[in-house]
Amino acid sequence: MLAKIEHLAFKNQAIPKLQDLFAVSLIECKSHKWTAPNDNVPSAKLTVWNEAMYYFLATPPGYRKIMFVLRDYSEKRKETLAEYYIRTYSHLIPEGVELWEYEESKMSAVQLAFNKFSQQDAQKAARLC
């Protein structure tokens, strides 16, 4: 499975040796889902995601930081759990963190895009006001 993740994460790049990937990466994997039967927010489980963001924040510079999560779409909410997390907790996601969703049925992963301003961007924006 790790080799498959490596392949997905480096699709358009030369694939590094597996030991090289893990020597400079911190990868957190979660398989949480919306709570049944009403697609409620799994608040207690998302606190574990918040904890992972803290670990990413404390990670030394130069590490690749990857949050790899199971894709779970809510018809009721019209978004995946990862999209919900980005929408509601983006202020906790450190700069440089990659968020990947794994679609189990297709055995594929997609990196989610989200805007994350750096401290410098925030300071520039503050000067413009």
PDB file of C-alpha atoms in Angstrom:
ATOM      1  CA  MET A   1       0.000   0.000   0.000  1.00  0.00           C
ATOM      2  CA  LEU A   2       2.810   2.449   0.780  1.00  0.00           C
ATOM      3  CA  ALA A   3       4.295   1.935  -2.662  1.00  0.00           C
ATOM      4  CA  LYS A   4       0.877   2.737  -4.157  1.00  0.00           C
ATOM      5  CA  ILE A   5       0.682   5.964  -2.125  1.00  0.00           C
ATOM      6  CA  GLU A   6       4.184   6.863  -3.246  1.00  0.00           C
ATOM      7  CA  HIS A   7       3.169   6.318  -6.875  1.00  0.00           C
ATOM      8  CA  LEU A   8       0.088   8.509  -6.490  1.00  0.00           C
ATOM      9  CA  ALA A   9       1.920  11.287  -4.693  1.00  0.00           C
ATOM     10  CA  PHE A  10       4.692  11.477  -7.290  1.00  0.00           C
ATOM     11  CA  LYS A  11       2.719  10.762 -10.459  1.00  0.00           C
ATOM     12  CA  ASN A  12       4.391  13.429 -12.616  1.00  0.00           C
ATOM     13  CA  GLN A  13       7.812  13.279 -10.977  1.00  0.00           C
ATOM     14  CA  ALA A  14      10.629  10.798 -10.747  1.00  0.00           C
ATOM     15  CA  ILE A  15       9.644   8.311  -8.083  1.00  0.00           C
ATOM     16  CA  PRO A  16      12.104   8.447  -5.187  1.00  0.00           C
ATOM     17  CA  LYS A  17      13.240   5.408  -3.273  1.00  0.00           C
ATOM     18  CA  LEU A  18      10.758   4.508  -0.548  1.00  0.00           C
ATOM     19  CA  GLN A  19      13.323   5.020   2.227  1.00  0.00           C
ATOM     20  CA  ASP A  20      14.089   8.512   0.841  1.00  0.00           C
ATOM     21  CA  LEU A  21      10.392   9.421   0.862  1.00  0.00           C
ATOM     22  CA  PHE A  22       9.970   8.528   4.516  1.00  0.00           C
ATOM     23  CA  ALA A  23      13.288  10.071   5.564  1.00  0.00           C
ATOM     24  CA  VAL A  24      11.960  13.569   4.819  1.00  0.00           C
ATOM     25  CA  SER A  25       8.188  13.130   5.182  1.00  0.00           C
ATOM     26  CA  LEU A  26       5.614  13.083   7.928  1.00  0.00           C
ATOM     27  CA  ILE A  27       2.495  11.249   6.760  1.00  0.00           C
ATOM     28  CA  GLU A  28      -0.692  11.038   8.813  1.00  0.00           C
ATOM     29  CA  CYS A  29      -3.412   8.634   7.606  1.00  0.00           C
ATOM     30  CA  LYS A  30      -7.048   8.754   8.738  1.00  0.00           C
ATOM     31  CA  SER A  31     -10.075   6.684   7.693  1.00  0.00           C
ATOM     32  CA  HIS A  32     -12.803   8.629   9.480  1.00  0.00           C
ATOM     33  CA  LYS A  33     -16.330   8.933   8.092  1.00  0.00           C
ATOM     34  CA  TRP A  34     -19.435  11.014   8.697  1.00  0.00           C
ATOM     35  CA  THR A  35     -21.399   9.520  11.577  1.00  0.00           C
ATOM     36  CA  ALA A  36     -24.316   7.248  10.684  1.00  0.00           C
ATOM     37  CA  PRO A  37     -27.197   7.363  10.054  1.00  0.00           C
ATOM     38  CA  ASN A  38     -27.601  11.137   9.574  1.00  0.00           C
ATOM     39  CA  ASP A  39     -24.186  12.204   8.258  1.00  0.00           C
ATOM     40  CA  ASN A  40     -23.444  14.174  11.407  1.00  0.00           C
ATOM     41  CA  VAL A  41     -20.019  15.707  11.944  1.00  0.00           C
ATOM     42  CA  PRO A  42     -17.673  13.306  13.794  1.00  0.00           C
ATOM     43  CA  SER A  43     -16.430  16.069  16.106  1.00  0.00           C
ATOM     44  CA  ALA A  44     -14.376  13.835  18.387  1.00  0.00           C
ATOM     45  CA  LYS A  45     -12.620  12.278  15.402  1.00  0.00           C
ATOM     46  CA  LEU A  46     -11.831  15.670  13.903  1.00  0.00           C
ATOM     47  CA  THR A  47      -9.995  16.625  17.075  1.00  0.00           C
ATOM     48  CA  VAL A  48      -7.505  13.924  16.060  1.00  0.00           C
ATOM     49  CA  TRP A  49      -7.109  15.732  12.727  1.00  0.00           C
ATOM     50  CA  ASN A  50      -6.459  18.942  14.678  1.00  0.00           C
ATOM     51  CA  GLU A  51      -3.814  17.115  16.697  1.00  0.00           C
ATOM     52  CA  ALA A  52      -2.146  15.995  13.466  1.00  0.00           C
ATOM     53  CA  MET A  53      -2.064  19.634  12.327  1.00  0.00           C
ATOM     54  CA  TYR A  54      -0.220  20.482  15.539  1.00  0.00           C
ATOM     55  CA  TYR A  55       2.367  17.790  14.782  1.00  0.00           C
ATOM     56  CA  PHE A  56       2.765  19.210  11.276  1.00  0.00           C
ATOM     57  CA  LEU A  57       3.274  22.677  12.769  1.00  0.00           C
ATOM     58  CA  ALA A  58       6.006  21.318  15.059  1.00  0.00           C
ATOM     59  CA  THR A  59       7.729  19.430  12.229  1.00  0.00           C
ATOM     60  CA  PRO A  60      11.179  20.812  11.321  1.00  0.00           C
ATOM     61  CA  PRO A  61      11.494  22.749   8.041  1.00  0.00           C
ATOM     62  CA  GLY A  62      12.297  20.670   4.990  1.00  0.00           C
ATOM     63  CA  TYR A  63       9.873  17.849   5.750  1.00  0.00           C
ATOM     64  CA  ARG A  64       7.048  17.007   3.381  1.00  0.00           C
ATOM     65  CA  LYS A  65       3.812  17.025   5.422  1.00  0.00           C
ATOM     66  CA  ILE A  66       0.967  14.858   4.110  1.00  0.00           C
ATOM     67  CA  MET A  67      -2.494  14.306   5.592  1.00  0.00           C
ATOM     68  CA  PHE A  68      -3.910  11.264   3.771  1.00  0.00           C
ATOM     69  CA  VAL A  69      -7.618  10.671   4.443  1.00  0.00           C
ATOM     70  CA  LEU A  70     -10.387   8.386   3.255  1.00  0.00           C
ATOM     71  CA  ARG A  71     -12.823  10.124   0.918  1.00  0.00           C
ATOM     72  CA  ASP A  72     -16.307  10.092   2.460  1.00  0.00           C
ATOM     73  CA  TYR A  73     -18.977  12.123   0.664  1.00  0.00           C
ATOM     74  CA  SER A  74     -22.120  13.317   2.431  1.00  0.00           C
ATOM     75  CA  GLU A  75     -25.195  13.639   0.224  1.00  0.00           C
ATOM     76  CA  LYS A  76     -26.844  15.670   2.968  1.00  0.00           C
ATOM     77  CA  ARG A  77     -23.978  18.177   3.153  1.00  0.00           C
ATOM     78  CA  LYS A  78     -22.831  17.954  -0.480  1.00  0.00           C
ATOM     79  CA  GLU A  79     -19.168  17.752   0.515  1.00  0.00           C
ATOM     80  CA  THR A  80     -16.571  15.269   1.658  1.00  0.00           C
ATOM     81  CA  LEU A  81     -15.307  15.130   5.209  1.00  0.00           C
ATOM     82  CA  ALA A  82     -11.956  16.552   4.080  1.00  0.00           C
ATOM     83  CA  GLU A  83     -13.693  19.435   2.266  1.00  0.00           C
ATOM     84  CA  TYR A  84     -15.679  20.111   5.443  1.00  0.00           C
ATOM     85  CA  TYR A  85     -12.460  20.100   7.457  1.00  0.00           C
ATOM     86  CA  ILE A  86     -10.808  22.574   5.104  1.00  0.00           C
ATOM     87  CA  ARG A  87     -13.893  24.814   5.158  1.00  0.00           C
ATOM     88  CA  THR A  88     -14.231  24.885   8.940  1.00  0.00           C
ATOM     89  CA  TYR A  89     -10.689  24.319  10.224  1.00  0.00           C
ATOM     90  CA  SER A  90      -8.448  25.883   7.570  1.00  0.00           C
ATOM     91  CA  HIS A  91      -7.063  28.262  10.192  1.00  0.00           C
ATOM     92  CA  LEU A  92      -5.454  25.240  11.895  1.00  0.00           C
ATOM     93  CA  ILE A  93      -3.785  23.829   8.768  1.00  0.00           C
ATOM     94  CA  PRO A  94      -0.108  24.874   8.750  1.00  0.00           C
ATOM     95  CA  GLU A  95       1.501  26.192   5.602  1.00  0.00           C
ATOM     96  CA  GLY A  96       2.939  23.443   3.425  1.00  0.00           C
ATOM     97  CA  VAL A  97       0.564  20.650   4.468  1.00  0.00           C
ATOM     98  CA  GLU A  98      -0.759  18.527   1.596  1.00  0.00           C
ATOM     99  CA  LEU A  99      -4.245  17.078   2.032  1.00  0.00           C
ATOM    100  CA  TRP A 100      -4.938  13.944  -0.025  1.00  0.00           C
ATOM    101  CA  GLU A 101      -8.257  12.077  -0.304  1.00  0.00           C
ATOM    102  CA  TYR A 102      -8.213   8.369  -1.077  1.00  0.00           C
ATOM    103  CA  GLU A 103     -11.211   6.984  -2.976  1.00  0.00           C
ATOM    104  CA  GLU A 104     -11.356   3.366  -1.857  1.00  0.00           C
ATOM    105  CA  SER A 105     -13.663   2.164  -4.650  1.00  0.00           C
ATOM    106  CA  LYS A 106     -11.393   3.574  -7.380  1.00  0.00           C
ATOM    107  CA  MET A 107      -8.127   2.902  -5.531  1.00  0.00           C
ATOM    108  CA  SER A 108      -6.955   6.422  -6.364  1.00  0.00           C
ATOM    109  CA  ALA A 109      -6.061   9.575  -4.504  1.00  0.00           C
ATOM    110  CA  VAL A 110      -6.482  13.256  -5.297  1.00  0.00           C
ATOM    111  CA  GLN A 111      -4.710  16.163  -3.673  1.00  0.00           C
ATOM    112  CA  LEU A 112      -7.189  18.765  -2.462  1.00  0.00           C
ATOM    113  CA  ALA A 113      -6.432  22.375  -3.262  1.00  0.00           C
ATOM    114  CA  PHE A 114      -7.056  25.084  -0.731  1.00  0.00           C
ATOM    115  CA  ASN A 115      -5.820  28.620  -0.243  1.00  0.00           C
ATOM    116  CA  LYS A 116      -3.456  28.973   2.661  1.00  0.00           C
ATOM    117  CA  PHE A 117      -1.985  32.399   3.175  1.00  0.00           C
ATOM    118  CA  SER A 118       1.461  32.596   4.661  1.00  0.00           C
ATOM    119  CA  GLN A 119       2.311  34.946   7.507  1.00  0.00           C
ATOM    120  CA  GLN A 120       4.001  37.232   4.952  1.00  0.00           C
ATOM    121  CA  ASP A 121       0.839  37.325   2.792  1.00  0.00           C
ATOM    122  CA  ALA A 122      -1.227  38.266   5.837  1.00  0.00           C
ATOM    123  CA  GLN A 123       1.211  41.065   6.718  1.00  0.00           C
ATOM    124  CA  LYS A 124       1.113  42.384   3.135  1.00  0.00           C
ATOM    125  CA  ALA A 125      -2.676  42.343   3.176  1.00  0.00           C
ATOM    126  CA  ALA A 126      -2.737  44.173   6.520  1.00  0.00           C
ATOM    127  CA  ARG A 127      -0.485  46.929   5.123  1.00  0.00           C
ATOM    128  CA  LEU A 128      -2.885  47.463   2.212  1.00  0.00           C
ATOM    129  CA  CYS A 129      -5.811  48.198   4.550  1.00  0.00           C
TER     130      CYS A 129
END
